[in-house]
Amino acid sequence: METILADALGSIGAREESTTTHTQSISAQLLSEVSVSNPQVADARTQSTLGASSQRATSTRPVGQSSSSLQWVAAKLAESNRKLVLEDFHYLSEVVQKQLAFLIKALGEYRVFVVVVGVWPQDHMLTYFNGDLEGRIEDFRLHWQDSELRDVLANGARALRLRFDHEIELAMIRESYGGVGLLQRLADELCKAEGIERRRWWNRERSLNDSAQWAAALAAVAAQMHGRYQNFADNFVRGMRRLPEGLEVYRYLLQSVTAASDEELLRGLDSAELLRRITSLSGGDGIRQSDLTQALERIDRLQVKIGINPLVLTYSRSGRTISVADRSFCFYRKHGTPQWPWSDEDLSISNDLSGNEPLNLD
């Protein structure tokens, strides 16, 4: 958390005054002189000097003017007239998320408000970590409505002097699963399949209504996703091999989740129903509810640890449901060629890497 604040202060050019040392030098000198006068000899004069010096250093540091003082941090952020934005919040551990939930509330007391960007399966997640935030924060769920996606297609088609067939337009919106990025990829591949690379001055508006080209666009986008989801599967298997315990729970969990319907994964699959499906699988009858709950509560953290970015699955503690965080998973599963190793009944997997490459999820 301190690193996050330090990065924020550095980005606005805030400077923290460090220790200042004042040095004082003191010196003294003693001069003595002896004269001898004798009428029979010349005058003799002896002079001796004795000197001494010392230094005294005093260190001072301004009180309450460092990153350890929340009031000072808040003042610097307020002076900058910029917003503190915490992106990819879901990649942080739950311990850090909880600490930041309390920090956000404390900064709010100084009239410094924070924008948090993340992926969660439910609203009001921050209040789950800190109840004092209830009524102090507002959630904005960014989800594209079908009408908005239709406007995106219409604007693009107008710019290219094109017109999408009505049935194909409906299919594009449906297969985008509410994601504008996926919609744009499908439209792009459809245009490429039709030989349209850039705007042309057609004599009249060109209609895109070839179902075969639409099928080719679906296949092209799914093929582009193959590497990512193959990596998702490979990383999960390797991650399970690094676990000192709980390997079998994740195997059956993934087998049941990847076989669930789109509707269940988008809405959220209840953990009790998930356990029922797991225990009905061959070899899954030994999984207990406590084992499953522990695995579900760690599944977000596990994906971060094994390099799955962005997250594919996410668990809601308050709702006790697991759902897809990345909706393109549903698209790939439908139009791609997924090969989930955990669905192979003959799969033999052990935690053979837990000794040399242990994976700690605590």
mmCIF file of C-alpha atoms in Angstrom:
data_model
loop_
_atom_site.group_PDB
_atom_site.id
_atom_site.type_symbol
_atom_site.label_atom_id
_atom_site.label_comp_id
_atom_site.label_asym_id
_atom_site.label_seq_id
_atom_site.Cartn_x
_atom_site.Cartn_y
_atom_site.Cartn_z
ATOM 1 C CA MET A 1 0.000 0.000 0.000
ATOM 2 C CA GLU A 2 2.875 2.362 0.785
ATOM 3 C CA THR A 3 4.253 1.705 -2.699
ATOM 4 C CA ILE A 4 0.911 2.733 -4.238
ATOM 5 C CA LEU A 5 0.927 6.031 -2.340
ATOM 6 C CA ALA A 6 4.574 6.632 -3.212
ATOM 7 C CA ASP A 7 3.837 6.072 -6.919
ATOM 8 C CA ALA A 8 0.877 8.452 -6.742
ATOM 9 C CA LEU A 9 2.913 11.170 -5.035
ATOM 10 C CA GLY A 10 5.743 10.692 -7.519
ATOM 11 C CA SER A 11 3.388 11.059 -10.471
ATOM 12 C CA ILE A 12 2.299 14.519 -9.271
ATOM 13 C CA GLY A 13 5.856 15.618 -8.521
ATOM 14 C CA ALA A 14 5.429 15.799 -4.758
ATOM 15 C CA ARG A 15 8.666 16.142 -2.821
ATOM 16 C CA GLU A 16 9.184 14.932 0.693
ATOM 17 C CA GLU A 17 11.738 16.910 2.750
ATOM 18 C CA SER A 18 14.260 14.557 4.265
ATOM 19 C CA THR A 19 16.466 15.060 7.303
ATOM 20 C CA THR A 20 18.434 18.316 7.366
ATOM 21 C CA THR A 21 21.764 18.452 9.201
ATOM 22 C CA HIS A 22 23.150 21.699 10.619
ATOM 23 C CA THR A 23 26.852 21.688 11.550
ATOM 24 C CA GLN A 24 28.420 24.227 13.940
ATOM 25 C CA SER A 25 32.220 24.568 14.285
ATOM 26 C CA ILE A 26 33.896 25.956 17.434
ATOM 27 C CA SER A 27 37.636 26.736 17.636
ATOM 28 C CA ALA A 28 39.931 28.443 20.187
ATOM 29 C CA GLN A 29 43.584 29.409 20.237
ATOM 30 C CA LEU A 30 45.892 30.244 23.180
ATOM 31 C CA LEU A 31 48.963 32.295 22.503
ATOM 32 C CA SER A 32 51.725 32.642 25.122
ATOM 33 C CA GLU A 33 54.895 34.667 24.909
ATOM 34 C CA VAL A 34 57.888 34.774 27.276
ATOM 35 C CA SER A 35 60.585 37.474 27.113
ATOM 36 C CA VAL A 36 63.982 37.304 28.860
ATOM 37 C CA SER A 37 66.073 40.431 29.234
ATOM 38 C CA ASN A 38 69.674 40.266 30.410
ATOM 39 C CA PRO A 39 72.142 43.108 29.976
ATOM 40 C CA GLN A 40 74.923 40.668 29.297
ATOM 41 C CA VAL A 41 73.087 38.753 26.498
ATOM 42 C CA ALA A 42 70.803 39.703 23.752
ATOM 43 C CA ASP A 43 67.075 39.686 24.386
ATOM 44 C CA ALA A 44 65.415 36.242 23.963
ATOM 45 C CA ARG A 45 61.720 35.767 23.155
ATOM 46 C CA THR A 46 59.787 32.435 23.149
ATOM 47 C CA GLN A 47 56.273 32.055 21.711
ATOM 48 C CA SER A 48 54.013 28.966 21.882
ATOM 49 C CA THR A 49 50.497 28.377 20.492
ATOM 50 C CA LEU A 50 47.871 25.892 21.750
ATOM 51 C CA GLY A 51 44.718 25.399 19.653
ATOM 52 C CA ALA A 52 41.506 23.271 19.842
ATOM 53 C CA SER A 53 38.348 22.885 17.698
ATOM 54 C CA SER A 54 35.082 20.908 17.794
ATOM 55 C CA GLN A 55 31.975 20.362 15.596
ATOM 56 C CA ARG A 56 28.362 19.837 16.650
ATOM 57 C CA ALA A 57 25.785 18.445 14.208
ATOM 58 C CA THR A 58 22.027 18.835 14.676
ATOM 59 C CA SER A 59 19.579 16.836 12.526
ATOM 60 C CA THR A 60 16.002 17.994 12.031
ATOM 61 C CA ARG A 61 13.058 16.587 10.125
ATOM 62 C CA PRO A 62 9.715 18.325 9.596
ATOM 63 C CA VAL A 63 6.939 16.663 11.554
ATOM 64 C CA GLY A 64 3.904 15.461 9.594
ATOM 65 C CA GLN A 65 5.407 16.268 6.190
ATOM 66 C CA SER A 66 6.176 12.813 4.814
ATOM 67 C CA SER A 67 4.364 9.962 3.065
ATOM 68 C CA SER A 68 3.831 8.354 6.481
ATOM 69 C CA SER A 69 1.411 11.183 7.336
ATOM 70 C CA LEU A 70 -1.954 10.642 5.675
ATOM 71 C CA GLN A 71 -2.891 14.286 6.225
ATOM 72 C CA TRP A 72 0.215 15.401 4.309
ATOM 73 C CA VAL A 73 -0.463 12.882 1.524
ATOM 74 C CA ALA A 74 -4.070 14.068 1.233
ATOM 75 C CA ALA A 75 -2.943 17.714 1.102
ATOM 76 C CA LYS A 76 -0.478 16.998 -1.684
ATOM 77 C CA LEU A 77 -3.088 15.086 -3.699
ATOM 78 C CA ALA A 78 -5.619 17.883 -3.224
ATOM 79 C CA GLU A 79 -3.090 20.542 -4.304
ATOM 80 C CA SER A 80 -2.434 18.669 -7.543
ATOM 81 C CA ASN A 81 -6.099 18.961 -8.641
ATOM 82 C CA ARG A 82 -5.835 15.427 -10.004
ATOM 83 C CA LYS A 83 -7.775 12.283 -9.144
ATOM 84 C CA LEU A 84 -6.157 9.249 -7.557
ATOM 85 C CA VAL A 85 -7.139 6.304 -9.779
ATOM 86 C CA LEU A 86 -6.445 2.719 -8.703
ATOM 87 C CA GLU A 87 -6.593 0.513 -11.806
ATOM 88 C CA ASP A 88 -6.635 -3.297 -12.004
ATOM 89 C CA PHE A 89 -7.776 -3.384 -8.382
ATOM 90 C CA HIS A 90 -8.820 -7.034 -8.752
ATOM 91 C CA TYR A 91 -5.205 -8.131 -9.205
ATOM 92 C CA LEU A 92 -4.310 -7.061 -5.660
ATOM 93 C CA SER A 93 -4.444 -9.578 -2.831
ATOM 94 C CA GLU A 94 -7.491 -9.454 -0.562
ATOM 95 C CA VAL A 95 -5.273 -8.233 2.284
ATOM 96 C CA VAL A 96 -4.192 -5.196 0.250
ATOM 97 C CA GLN A 97 -7.728 -4.621 -1.045
ATOM 98 C CA LYS A 98 -8.992 -4.493 2.526
ATOM 99 C CA GLN A 99 -6.205 -2.088 3.551
ATOM 100 C CA LEU A 100 -7.031 0.169 0.607
ATOM 101 C CA ALA A 101 -10.740 0.096 1.497
ATOM 102 C CA PHE A 102 -9.838 1.655 4.865
ATOM 103 C CA LEU A 103 -7.422 4.083 3.171
ATOM 104 C CA ILE A 104 -10.138 5.209 0.755
ATOM 105 C CA LYS A 105 -12.440 5.968 3.668
ATOM 106 C CA ALA A 106 -9.695 7.886 5.505
ATOM 107 C CA LEU A 107 -8.792 9.952 2.421
ATOM 108 C CA GLY A 108 -12.465 10.784 2.021
ATOM 109 C CA GLU A 109 -12.377 12.430 5.438
ATOM 110 C CA TYR A 110 -9.850 14.884 3.942
ATOM 111 C CA ARG A 111 -12.099 15.469 0.891
ATOM 112 C CA VAL A 112 -9.796 13.448 -1.363
ATOM 113 C CA PHE A 113 -11.861 10.974 -3.374
ATOM 114 C CA VAL A 114 -10.498 7.893 -5.115
ATOM 115 C CA VAL A 115 -11.580 6.206 -8.367
ATOM 116 C CA VAL A 116 -11.237 2.415 -8.266
ATOM 117 C CA VAL A 117 -11.286 0.387 -11.492
ATOM 118 C CA GLY A 118 -11.610 -3.385 -11.337
ATOM 119 C CA VAL A 119 -13.556 -6.480 -12.313
ATOM 120 C CA TRP A 120 -15.971 -7.892 -9.755
ATOM 121 C CA PRO A 121 -18.967 -10.198 -10.020
ATOM 122 C CA GLN A 122 -21.076 -8.079 -7.655
ATOM 123 C CA ASP A 123 -21.693 -4.476 -6.660
ATOM 124 C CA HIS A 124 -20.494 -2.802 -3.454
ATOM 125 C CA MET A 125 -17.403 -4.974 -3.058
ATOM 126 C CA LEU A 126 -15.511 -2.273 -1.175
ATOM 127 C CA THR A 127 -18.209 -2.082 1.485
ATOM 128 C CA TYR A 128 -17.689 -5.823 1.967
ATOM 129 C CA PHE A 129 -14.140 -5.015 3.121
ATOM 130 C CA ASN A 130 -15.067 -1.876 5.056
ATOM 131 C CA GLY A 131 -18.643 -1.331 6.182
ATOM 132 C CA ASP A 132 -17.924 2.339 6.923
ATOM 133 C CA LEU A 133 -17.887 2.962 3.169
ATOM 134 C CA GLU A 134 -21.602 2.250 2.904
ATOM 135 C CA GLY A 135 -23.286 5.369 1.590
ATOM 136 C CA ARG A 136 -19.914 6.980 0.854
ATOM 137 C CA ILE A 137 -19.143 5.337 -2.485
ATOM 138 C CA GLU A 138 -21.037 4.785 -5.692
ATOM 139 C CA ASP A 139 -20.630 1.845 -8.061
ATOM 140 C CA PHE A 140 -20.731 2.306 -11.817
ATOM 141 C CA ARG A 141 -21.177 -0.940 -13.682
ATOM 142 C CA LEU A 142 -19.803 -0.590 -17.200
ATOM 143 C CA HIS A 143 -21.951 -2.825 -19.353
ATOM 144 C CA TRP A 144 -22.933 -2.178 -22.928
ATOM 145 C CA GLN A 145 -26.613 -2.403 -23.736
ATOM 146 C CA ASP A 146 -27.728 -3.956 -27.031
ATOM 147 C CA SER A 147 -28.957 -0.567 -28.233
ATOM 148 C CA GLU A 148 -25.515 0.939 -27.588
ATOM 149 C CA LEU A 149 -23.778 -1.871 -29.444
ATOM 150 C CA ARG A 150 -26.188 -1.336 -32.332
ATOM 151 C CA ASP A 151 -25.193 2.337 -32.411
ATOM 152 C CA VAL A 152 -21.509 1.352 -32.583
ATOM 153 C CA LEU A 153 -22.203 -0.819 -35.619
ATOM 154 C CA ALA A 154 -24.338 1.865 -37.247
ATOM 155 C CA ASN A 155 -21.662 4.546 -36.814
ATOM 156 C CA GLY A 156 -18.960 2.309 -38.253
ATOM 157 C CA ALA A 157 -21.123 1.214 -41.150
ATOM 158 C CA ARG A 158 -22.007 4.801 -41.958
ATOM 159 C CA ALA A 159 -18.351 5.784 -42.057
ATOM 160 C CA LEU A 160 -17.565 2.923 -44.464
ATOM 161 C CA ARG A 161 -20.756 3.345 -46.500
ATOM 162 C CA LEU A 162 -21.877 -0.144 -45.540
ATOM 163 C CA ARG A 163 -25.031 -1.749 -44.265
ATOM 164 C CA PHE A 164 -25.081 -4.879 -42.155
ATOM 165 C CA ASP A 165 -27.810 -7.390 -42.875
ATOM 166 C CA HIS A 166 -30.368 -7.304 -40.046
ATOM 167 C CA GLU A 167 -29.915 -10.967 -39.077
ATOM 168 C CA ILE A 168 -26.141 -10.662 -39.132
ATOM 169 C CA GLU A 169 -26.331 -7.490 -37.061
ATOM 170 C CA LEU A 170 -28.437 -9.281 -34.440
ATOM 171 C CA ALA A 171 -25.983 -12.196 -34.446
ATOM 172 C CA MET A 172 -22.995 -9.865 -33.999
ATOM 173 C CA ILE A 173 -24.599 -8.237 -30.975
ATOM 174 C CA ARG A 174 -25.579 -11.594 -29.502
ATOM 175 C CA GLU A 175 -22.155 -13.177 -30.001
ATOM 176 C CA SER A 176 -20.317 -10.190 -28.518
ATOM 177 C CA TYR A 177 -21.706 -11.104 -25.061
ATOM 178 C CA GLY A 178 -22.130 -7.453 -24.154
ATOM 179 C CA GLY A 179 -18.530 -6.516 -24.970
ATOM 180 C CA VAL A 180 -17.825 -3.670 -27.393
ATOM 181 C CA GLY A 181 -14.255 -4.869 -27.939
ATOM 182 C CA LEU A 182 -15.429 -8.286 -29.128
ATOM 183 C CA LEU A 183 -18.104 -6.639 -31.277
ATOM 184 C CA GLN A 184 -15.479 -4.513 -33.032
ATOM 185 C CA ARG A 185 -13.293 -7.565 -33.643
ATOM 186 C CA LEU A 186 -16.211 -9.421 -35.233
ATOM 187 C CA ALA A 187 -17.072 -6.439 -37.432
ATOM 188 C CA ASP A 188 -13.434 -6.093 -38.448
ATOM 189 C CA GLU A 189 -13.104 -9.756 -39.435
ATOM 190 C CA LEU A 190 -16.386 -9.641 -41.339
ATOM 191 C CA CYS A 191 -15.164 -6.656 -43.348
ATOM 192 C CA LYS A 192 -11.886 -8.441 -44.080
ATOM 193 C CA ALA A 193 -13.768 -11.546 -45.193
ATOM 194 C CA GLU A 194 -15.759 -9.325 -47.558
ATOM 195 C CA GLY A 195 -12.536 -7.783 -48.900
ATOM 196 C CA ILE A 196 -13.112 -4.395 -47.258
ATOM 197 C CA GLU A 197 -9.913 -3.000 -45.774
ATOM 198 C CA ARG A 198 -10.705 0.708 -45.835
ATOM 199 C CA ARG A 199 -13.403 3.164 -46.879
ATOM 200 C CA ARG A 200 -14.316 3.155 -50.521
ATOM 201 C CA TRP A 201 -16.543 5.469 -52.458
ATOM 202 C CA TRP A 202 -19.136 2.964 -53.526
ATOM 203 C CA ASN A 203 -21.683 4.119 -56.077
ATOM 204 C CA ARG A 204 -24.253 2.965 -53.590
ATOM 205 C CA GLU A 205 -24.340 1.624 -50.058
ATOM 206 C CA ARG A 206 -22.848 -1.867 -49.919
ATOM 207 C CA SER A 207 -24.749 -4.553 -48.028
ATOM 208 C CA LEU A 208 -22.995 -7.269 -45.997
ATOM 209 C CA ASN A 209 -25.339 -10.254 -45.982
ATOM 210 C CA ASP A 210 -23.210 -13.316 -46.784
ATOM 211 C CA SER A 211 -23.711 -15.905 -44.032
ATOM 212 C CA ALA A 212 -20.611 -17.830 -45.146
ATOM 213 C CA GLN A 213 -18.445 -14.757 -44.627
ATOM 214 C CA TRP A 214 -20.040 -14.227 -41.243
ATOM 215 C CA ALA A 215 -19.157 -17.813 -40.298
ATOM 216 C CA ALA A 216 -15.590 -17.158 -41.450
ATOM 217 C CA ALA A 217 -15.433 -14.060 -39.230
ATOM 218 C CA LEU A 218 -16.579 -16.073 -36.211
ATOM 219 C CA ALA A 219 -13.950 -18.731 -36.873
ATOM 220 C CA ALA A 220 -11.209 -16.125 -37.367
ATOM 221 C CA VAL A 221 -11.864 -14.400 -34.038
ATOM 222 C CA ALA A 222 -12.080 -17.745 -32.210
ATOM 223 C CA ALA A 223 -8.761 -18.807 -33.756
ATOM 224 C CA GLN A 224 -7.146 -15.600 -32.467
ATOM 225 C CA MET A 225 -8.290 -16.514 -28.943
ATOM 226 C CA HIS A 226 -6.982 -20.063 -29.071
ATOM 227 C CA GLY A 227 -3.486 -19.252 -27.824
ATOM 228 C CA ARG A 228 -4.771 -17.343 -24.826
ATOM 229 C CA TYR A 229 -7.157 -20.033 -23.645
ATOM 230 C CA GLN A 230 -4.654 -22.782 -24.335
ATOM 231 C CA ASN A 231 -2.300 -20.846 -22.085
ATOM 232 C CA PHE A 232 -5.105 -20.562 -19.515
ATOM 233 C CA ALA A 233 -5.456 -24.350 -19.475
ATOM 234 C CA ASP A 234 -1.704 -25.049 -19.442
ATOM 235 C CA ASN A 235 -1.039 -22.545 -16.663
ATOM 236 C CA PHE A 236 -3.827 -23.972 -14.544
ATOM 237 C CA VAL A 237 -2.510 -27.512 -14.895
ATOM 238 C CA ARG A 238 1.019 -26.413 -14.032
ATOM 239 C CA GLY A 239 -0.331 -24.365 -11.138
ATOM 240 C CA MET A 240 -2.172 -27.403 -9.772
ATOM 241 C CA ARG A 241 1.054 -29.408 -9.950
ATOM 242 C CA ARG A 242 2.724 -26.753 -7.778
ATOM 243 C CA LEU A 243 0.053 -26.862 -5.069
ATOM 244 C CA PRO A 244 1.054 -28.706 -1.898
ATOM 245 C CA GLU A 245 -2.622 -29.655 -1.390
ATOM 246 C CA GLY A 246 -6.078 -29.171 -2.932
ATOM 247 C CA LEU A 247 -5.123 -30.269 -6.437
ATOM 248 C CA GLU A 248 -8.144 -32.545 -6.923
ATOM 249 C CA VAL A 249 -10.568 -29.840 -5.796
ATOM 250 C CA TYR A 250 -9.436 -27.478 -8.575
ATOM 251 C CA ARG A 251 -9.552 -30.249 -11.151
ATOM 252 C CA TYR A 252 -13.215 -31.050 -10.484
ATOM 253 C CA LEU A 253 -14.058 -27.381 -9.977
ATOM 254 C CA LEU A 254 -12.721 -26.508 -13.432
ATOM 255 C CA GLN A 255 -14.358 -29.527 -15.024
ATOM 256 C CA SER A 256 -17.779 -28.493 -13.705
ATOM 257 C CA VAL A 257 -17.372 -24.767 -14.392
ATOM 258 C CA THR A 258 -16.224 -25.165 -18.005
ATOM 259 C CA ALA A 259 -19.230 -27.455 -18.615
ATOM 260 C CA ALA A 260 -21.743 -24.936 -17.182
ATOM 261 C CA SER A 261 -24.077 -22.977 -19.457
ATOM 262 C CA ASP A 262 -23.428 -19.421 -20.619
ATOM 263 C CA GLU A 263 -26.345 -18.184 -18.561
ATOM 264 C CA GLU A 264 -24.983 -19.784 -15.391
ATOM 265 C CA LEU A 265 -21.481 -18.394 -15.916
ATOM 266 C CA LEU A 266 -22.719 -14.893 -16.702
ATOM 267 C CA ARG A 267 -25.183 -14.807 -13.810
ATOM 268 C CA GLY A 268 -22.996 -16.780 -11.398
ATOM 269 C CA LEU A 269 -23.036 -20.471 -10.478
ATOM 270 C CA ASP A 270 -23.984 -21.085 -6.851
ATOM 271 C CA SER A 271 -21.329 -22.933 -4.832
ATOM 272 C CA ALA A 272 -23.868 -25.419 -3.437
ATOM 273 C CA GLU A 273 -24.984 -26.344 -6.959
ATOM 274 C CA LEU A 274 -21.346 -26.521 -8.024
ATOM 275 C CA LEU A 275 -20.624 -29.001 -5.220
ATOM 276 C CA ARG A 276 -23.592 -31.122 -6.275
ATOM 277 C CA ARG A 277 -22.200 -31.334 -9.812
ATOM 278 C CA ILE A 278 -18.686 -32.087 -8.590
ATOM 279 C CA THR A 279 -19.801 -34.956 -6.350
ATOM 280 C CA SER A 280 -21.736 -36.468 -9.265
ATOM 281 C CA LEU A 281 -18.522 -36.751 -11.283
ATOM 282 C CA SER A 282 -16.461 -39.906 -11.242
ATOM 283 C CA GLY A 283 -13.983 -39.499 -8.393
ATOM 284 C CA GLY A 284 -15.487 -36.243 -7.148
ATOM 285 C CA ASP A 285 -17.602 -37.689 -4.346
ATOM 286 C CA GLY A 286 -14.804 -37.131 -1.809
ATOM 287 C CA ILE A 287 -14.855 -33.329 -2.199
ATOM 288 C CA ARG A 288 -16.333 -31.573 0.847
ATOM 289 C CA GLN A 289 -18.054 -28.177 0.945
ATOM 290 C CA SER A 290 -15.241 -26.758 3.093
ATOM 291 C CA ASP A 291 -12.652 -27.899 0.528
ATOM 292 C CA LEU A 292 -14.609 -26.294 -2.302
ATOM 293 C CA THR A 293 -15.173 -23.032 -0.423
ATOM 294 C CA GLN A 294 -11.463 -22.690 0.291
ATOM 295 C CA ALA A 295 -10.616 -23.335 -3.373
ATOM 296 C CA LEU A 296 -13.219 -20.832 -4.583
ATOM 297 C CA GLU A 297 -11.996 -18.130 -2.209
ATOM 298 C CA ARG A 298 -8.493 -18.557 -3.643
ATOM 299 C CA ILE A 299 -9.311 -18.874 -7.323
ATOM 300 C CA ASP A 300 -8.819 -15.176 -8.134
ATOM 301 C CA ARG A 301 -5.485 -15.166 -6.309
ATOM 302 C CA LEU A 302 -4.437 -18.420 -7.991
ATOM 303 C CA GLN A 303 -4.992 -16.957 -11.458
ATOM 304 C CA VAL A 304 -2.854 -13.921 -10.592
ATOM 305 C CA LYS A 305 -0.095 -16.162 -9.240
ATOM 306 C CA ILE A 306 0.038 -18.361 -12.355
ATOM 307 C CA GLY A 307 -0.029 -15.463 -14.809
ATOM 308 C CA ILE A 308 -3.603 -15.557 -16.139
ATOM 309 C CA ASN A 309 -4.236 -11.988 -17.261
ATOM 310 C CA PRO A 310 -6.980 -10.842 -17.506
ATOM 311 C CA LEU A 311 -8.794 -13.087 -15.065
ATOM 312 C CA VAL A 312 -11.119 -15.659 -16.609
ATOM 313 C CA LEU A 313 -13.044 -16.747 -13.509
ATOM 314 C CA THR A 314 -13.939 -14.828 -10.367
ATOM 315 C CA TYR A 315 -15.640 -15.717 -7.093
ATOM 316 C CA SER A 316 -18.067 -13.598 -5.095
ATOM 317 C CA ARG A 317 -17.792 -14.273 -1.375
ATOM 318 C CA SER A 318 -20.944 -12.368 -0.539
ATOM 319 C CA GLY A 319 -23.003 -14.106 -3.226
ATOM 320 C CA ARG A 320 -21.171 -17.458 -2.942
ATOM 321 C CA THR A 321 -21.106 -17.718 -6.730
ATOM 322 C CA ILE A 322 -18.438 -18.232 -9.356
ATOM 323 C CA SER A 323 -18.757 -16.502 -12.715
ATOM 324 C CA VAL A 324 -16.744 -15.480 -15.763
ATOM 325 C CA ALA A 325 -14.775 -12.264 -15.441
ATOM 326 C CA ASP A 326 -13.881 -12.299 -19.145
ATOM 327 C CA ARG A 327 -16.960 -12.888 -21.268
ATOM 328 C CA SER A 328 -14.934 -13.774 -24.347
ATOM 329 C CA PHE A 329 -14.464 -17.156 -22.624
ATOM 330 C CA CYS A 330 -18.073 -17.970 -23.544
ATOM 331 C CA PHE A 331 -17.452 -16.961 -27.151
ATOM 332 C CA TYR A 332 -14.312 -19.082 -27.478
ATOM 333 C CA ARG A 333 -15.986 -22.072 -25.865
ATOM 334 C CA LYS A 334 -18.812 -21.827 -28.397
ATOM 335 C CA HIS A 335 -16.918 -21.056 -31.619
ATOM 336 C CA GLY A 336 -13.375 -22.225 -30.902
ATOM 337 C CA THR A 337 -11.789 -25.609 -30.332
ATOM 338 C CA PRO A 338 -11.242 -25.765 -26.568
ATOM 339 C CA GLN A 339 -9.384 -28.745 -25.181
ATOM 340 C CA TRP A 340 -9.705 -28.707 -21.419
ATOM 341 C CA PRO A 341 -7.268 -31.234 -19.906
ATOM 342 C CA TRP A 342 -9.323 -31.540 -16.713
ATOM 343 C CA SER A 343 -12.242 -32.901 -18.733
ATOM 344 C CA ASP A 344 -10.205 -35.959 -19.738
ATOM 345 C CA GLU A 345 -11.205 -38.816 -17.439
ATOM 346 C CA ASP A 346 -7.838 -40.479 -18.064
ATOM 347 C CA LEU A 347 -5.902 -37.398 -16.930
ATOM 348 C CA SER A 348 -3.269 -38.315 -14.384
ATOM 349 C CA ILE A 349 -1.964 -35.308 -12.505
ATOM 350 C CA SER A 350 0.046 -34.989 -9.314
ATOM 351 C CA ASN A 351 1.640 -32.231 -7.284
ATOM 352 C CA ASP A 352 5.116 -33.246 -8.467
ATOM 353 C CA LEU A 353 6.267 -29.608 -8.661
ATOM 354 C CA SER A 354 5.218 -28.638 -5.139
ATOM 355 C CA GLY A 355 8.663 -29.427 -3.775
ATOM 356 C CA ASN A 356 10.837 -27.402 -6.163
ATOM 357 C CA GLU A 357 8.251 -24.790 -7.226
ATOM 358 C CA PRO A 358 5.739 -24.522 -4.370
ATOM 359 C CA LEU A 359 2.769 -22.235 -4.987
ATOM 360 C CA ASN A 360 1.755 -20.340 -1.862
ATOM 361 C CA LEU A 361 -1.745 -18.849 -1.988
ATOM 362 C CA ASP A 362 -1.823 -17.509 1.590
#
